[in-house]
GROMACS .gro file of C-alpha atoms in nm:
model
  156
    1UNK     CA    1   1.510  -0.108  -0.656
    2UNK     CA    2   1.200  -0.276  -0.489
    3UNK     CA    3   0.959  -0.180  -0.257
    4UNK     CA    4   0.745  -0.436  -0.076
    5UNK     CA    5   0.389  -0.277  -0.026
    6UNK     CA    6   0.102  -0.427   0.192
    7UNK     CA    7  -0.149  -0.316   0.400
    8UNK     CA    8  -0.436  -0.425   0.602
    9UNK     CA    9  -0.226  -0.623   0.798
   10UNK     CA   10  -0.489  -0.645   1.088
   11UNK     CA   11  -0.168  -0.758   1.401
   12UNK     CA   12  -0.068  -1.060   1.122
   13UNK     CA   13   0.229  -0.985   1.019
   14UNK     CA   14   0.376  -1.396   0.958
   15UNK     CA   15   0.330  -1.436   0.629
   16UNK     CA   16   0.436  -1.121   0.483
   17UNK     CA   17   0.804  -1.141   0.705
   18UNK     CA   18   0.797  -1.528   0.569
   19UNK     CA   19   0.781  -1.384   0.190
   20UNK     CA   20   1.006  -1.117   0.295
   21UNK     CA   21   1.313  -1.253   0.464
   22UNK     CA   22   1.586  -1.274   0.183
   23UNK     CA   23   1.472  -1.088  -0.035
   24UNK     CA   24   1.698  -0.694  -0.046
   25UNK     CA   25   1.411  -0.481  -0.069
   26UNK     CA   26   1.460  -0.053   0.004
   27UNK     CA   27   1.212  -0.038   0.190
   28UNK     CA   28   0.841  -0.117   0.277
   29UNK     CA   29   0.528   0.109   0.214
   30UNK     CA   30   0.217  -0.004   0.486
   31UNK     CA   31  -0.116   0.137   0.375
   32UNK     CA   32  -0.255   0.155   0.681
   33UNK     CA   33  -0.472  -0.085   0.917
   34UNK     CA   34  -0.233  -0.144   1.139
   35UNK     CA   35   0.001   0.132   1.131
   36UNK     CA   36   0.251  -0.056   1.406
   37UNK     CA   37   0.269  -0.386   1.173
   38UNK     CA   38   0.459  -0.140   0.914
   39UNK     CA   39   0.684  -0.038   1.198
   40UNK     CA   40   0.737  -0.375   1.306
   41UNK     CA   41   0.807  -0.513   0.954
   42UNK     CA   42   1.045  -0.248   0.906
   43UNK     CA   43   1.230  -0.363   1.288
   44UNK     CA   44   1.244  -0.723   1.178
   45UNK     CA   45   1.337  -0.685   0.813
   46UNK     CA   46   1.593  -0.403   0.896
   47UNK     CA   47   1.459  -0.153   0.631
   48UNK     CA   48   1.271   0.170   0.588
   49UNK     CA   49   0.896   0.205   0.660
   50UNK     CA   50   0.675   0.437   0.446
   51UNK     CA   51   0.304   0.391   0.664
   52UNK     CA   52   0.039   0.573   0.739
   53UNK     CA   53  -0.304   0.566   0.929
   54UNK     CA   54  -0.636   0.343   0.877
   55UNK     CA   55  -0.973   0.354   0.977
   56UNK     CA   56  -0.887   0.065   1.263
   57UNK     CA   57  -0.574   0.222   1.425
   58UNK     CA   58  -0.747   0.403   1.655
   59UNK     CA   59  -0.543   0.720   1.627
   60UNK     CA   60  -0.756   0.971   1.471
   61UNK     CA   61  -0.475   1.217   1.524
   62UNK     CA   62  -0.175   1.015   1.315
   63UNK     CA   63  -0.083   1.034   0.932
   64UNK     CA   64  -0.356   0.941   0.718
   65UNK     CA   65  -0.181   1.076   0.385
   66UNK     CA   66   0.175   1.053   0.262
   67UNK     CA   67   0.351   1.233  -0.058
   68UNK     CA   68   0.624   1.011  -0.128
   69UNK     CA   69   0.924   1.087  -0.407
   70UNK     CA   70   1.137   0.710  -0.412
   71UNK     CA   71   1.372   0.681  -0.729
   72UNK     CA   72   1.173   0.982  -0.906
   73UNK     CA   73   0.848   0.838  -0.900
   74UNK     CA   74   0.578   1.042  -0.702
   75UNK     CA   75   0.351   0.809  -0.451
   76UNK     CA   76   0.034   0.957  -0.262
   77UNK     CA   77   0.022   0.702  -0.011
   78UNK     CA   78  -0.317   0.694   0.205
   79UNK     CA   79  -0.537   0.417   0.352
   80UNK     CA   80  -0.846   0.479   0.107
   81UNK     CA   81  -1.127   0.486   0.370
   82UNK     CA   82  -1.139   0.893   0.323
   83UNK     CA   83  -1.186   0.801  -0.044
   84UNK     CA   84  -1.500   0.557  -0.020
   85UNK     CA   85  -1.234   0.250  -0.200
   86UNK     CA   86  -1.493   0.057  -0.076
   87UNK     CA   87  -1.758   0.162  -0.364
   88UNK     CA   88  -1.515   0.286  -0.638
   89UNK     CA   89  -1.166   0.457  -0.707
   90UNK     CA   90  -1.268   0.781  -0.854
   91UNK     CA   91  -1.244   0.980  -0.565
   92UNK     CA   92  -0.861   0.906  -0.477
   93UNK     CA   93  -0.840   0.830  -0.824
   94UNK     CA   94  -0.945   1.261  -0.908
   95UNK     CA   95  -0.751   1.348  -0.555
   96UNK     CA   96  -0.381   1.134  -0.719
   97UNK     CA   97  -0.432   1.335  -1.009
   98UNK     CA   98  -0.490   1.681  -0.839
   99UNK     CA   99  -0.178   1.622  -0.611
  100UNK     CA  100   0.014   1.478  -0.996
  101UNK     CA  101   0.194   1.224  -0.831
  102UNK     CA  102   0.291   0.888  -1.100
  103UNK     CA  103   0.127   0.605  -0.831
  104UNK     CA  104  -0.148   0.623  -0.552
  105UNK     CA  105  -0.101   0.351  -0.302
  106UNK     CA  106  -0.403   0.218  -0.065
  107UNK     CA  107  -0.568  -0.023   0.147
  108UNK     CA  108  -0.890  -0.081   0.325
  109UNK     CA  109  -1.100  -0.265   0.050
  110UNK     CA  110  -0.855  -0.581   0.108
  111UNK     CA  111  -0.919  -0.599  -0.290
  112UNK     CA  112  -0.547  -0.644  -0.458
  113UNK     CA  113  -0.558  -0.399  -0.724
  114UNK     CA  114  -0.359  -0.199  -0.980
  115UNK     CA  115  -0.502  -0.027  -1.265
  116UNK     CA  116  -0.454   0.326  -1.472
  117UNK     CA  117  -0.762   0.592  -1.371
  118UNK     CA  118  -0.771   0.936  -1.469
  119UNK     CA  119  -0.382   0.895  -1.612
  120UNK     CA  120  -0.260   0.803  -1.222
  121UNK     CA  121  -0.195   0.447  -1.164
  122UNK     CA  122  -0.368   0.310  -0.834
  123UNK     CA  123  -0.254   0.019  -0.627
  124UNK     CA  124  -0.370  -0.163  -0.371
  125UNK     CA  125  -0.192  -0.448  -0.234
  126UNK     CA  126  -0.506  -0.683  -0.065
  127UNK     CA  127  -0.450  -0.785   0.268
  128UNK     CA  128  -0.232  -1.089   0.373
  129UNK     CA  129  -0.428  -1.225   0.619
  130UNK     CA  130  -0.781  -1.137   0.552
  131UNK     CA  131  -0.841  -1.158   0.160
  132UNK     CA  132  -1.155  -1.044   0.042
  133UNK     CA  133  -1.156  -1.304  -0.249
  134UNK     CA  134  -1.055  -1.637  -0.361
  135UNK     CA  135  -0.719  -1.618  -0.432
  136UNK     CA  136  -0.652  -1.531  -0.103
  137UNK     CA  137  -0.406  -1.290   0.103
  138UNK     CA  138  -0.205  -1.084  -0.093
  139UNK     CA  139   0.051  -0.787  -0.131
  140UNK     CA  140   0.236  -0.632  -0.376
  141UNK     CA  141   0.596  -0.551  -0.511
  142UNK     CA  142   0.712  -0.199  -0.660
  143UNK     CA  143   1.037  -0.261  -0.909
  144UNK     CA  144   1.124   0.116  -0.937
  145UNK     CA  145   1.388   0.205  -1.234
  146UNK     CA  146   1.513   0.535  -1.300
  147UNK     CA  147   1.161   0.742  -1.238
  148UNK     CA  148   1.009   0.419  -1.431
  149UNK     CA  149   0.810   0.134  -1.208
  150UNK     CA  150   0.607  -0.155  -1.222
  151UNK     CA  151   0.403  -0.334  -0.975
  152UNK     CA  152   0.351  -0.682  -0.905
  153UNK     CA  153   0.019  -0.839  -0.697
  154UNK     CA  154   0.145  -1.160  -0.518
  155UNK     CA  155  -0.100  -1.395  -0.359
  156UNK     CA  156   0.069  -1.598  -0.033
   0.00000   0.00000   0.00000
């Protein structure tokens, strides 16, 4: 089962429906920044949407953290900007392992990442639209196999 994950989608939603369409994903997870382009994803691709709250929705009052369970694997899905991603990812790397889920997912540094900290593996899928380096926009893929997973960082 796969899981197409992206945030930071800033009202650009294009390229990530272009890489999309076809494909038989479950269902999409939007870290956050903008909340309605998960929704909207979700309309036009005709799946589920996982999404929460970022720091440029504009509704202080909506989700800003998600505890997930797909397939067995545990997911604490946030935006990041409550955990300073900016600067480093021991803070929501110490808060994934408190909560003892398998995978955190976030946004907000537009940095594609995914890496192992404090036994809890973090990803963040970049942003599609607005990249914050070279290899320009980006998201991510979760192949999710009997409580095991992998992720994949693809660059558009």
């Amino acid at each position: 089962m796969e899981y197409l994950v992206v945030s930071d989608t800033h009202g650009r939603i294009e390229k990530v429906i272009k890489y999309a369409r076809g494909r038989n994903f479950a269902g999409i997870i939007h870290a956050g920044d903008y909340y309605r382009d998960g929704i909207a994803l979700g309309t036009e691709l005709g799946i589920p949407v996982f999404a929460v709250h970022g720091n440029c929705d504009g509704v202080w009052n909506g989700i800003e953290e998600e505890l997930l369970e797909l397939n067995g694997i545990k997911i604490f899905l946030t935006h990041g900007h409550l955990y300073y991603v900016k600067h480093d990812l021991k803070q929501i790397a110490e808060k994934a392992a408190q909560l003892k889920v398998d995978l955190a997912v976030f946004g907000h540094s537009h940095v594609p990442t995914f890496t192992k900290l404090n036994g809890v593996w973090l990803l963040n899928p970049g942003s599609p639209e607005r990249p914050r380096e070279e290899q320009g926009g980006s998201l991510a893929v979760i192949k999710m196999e009997e409580r095991n997973f992998t992720a994949d960082l693809i660059y558009l």
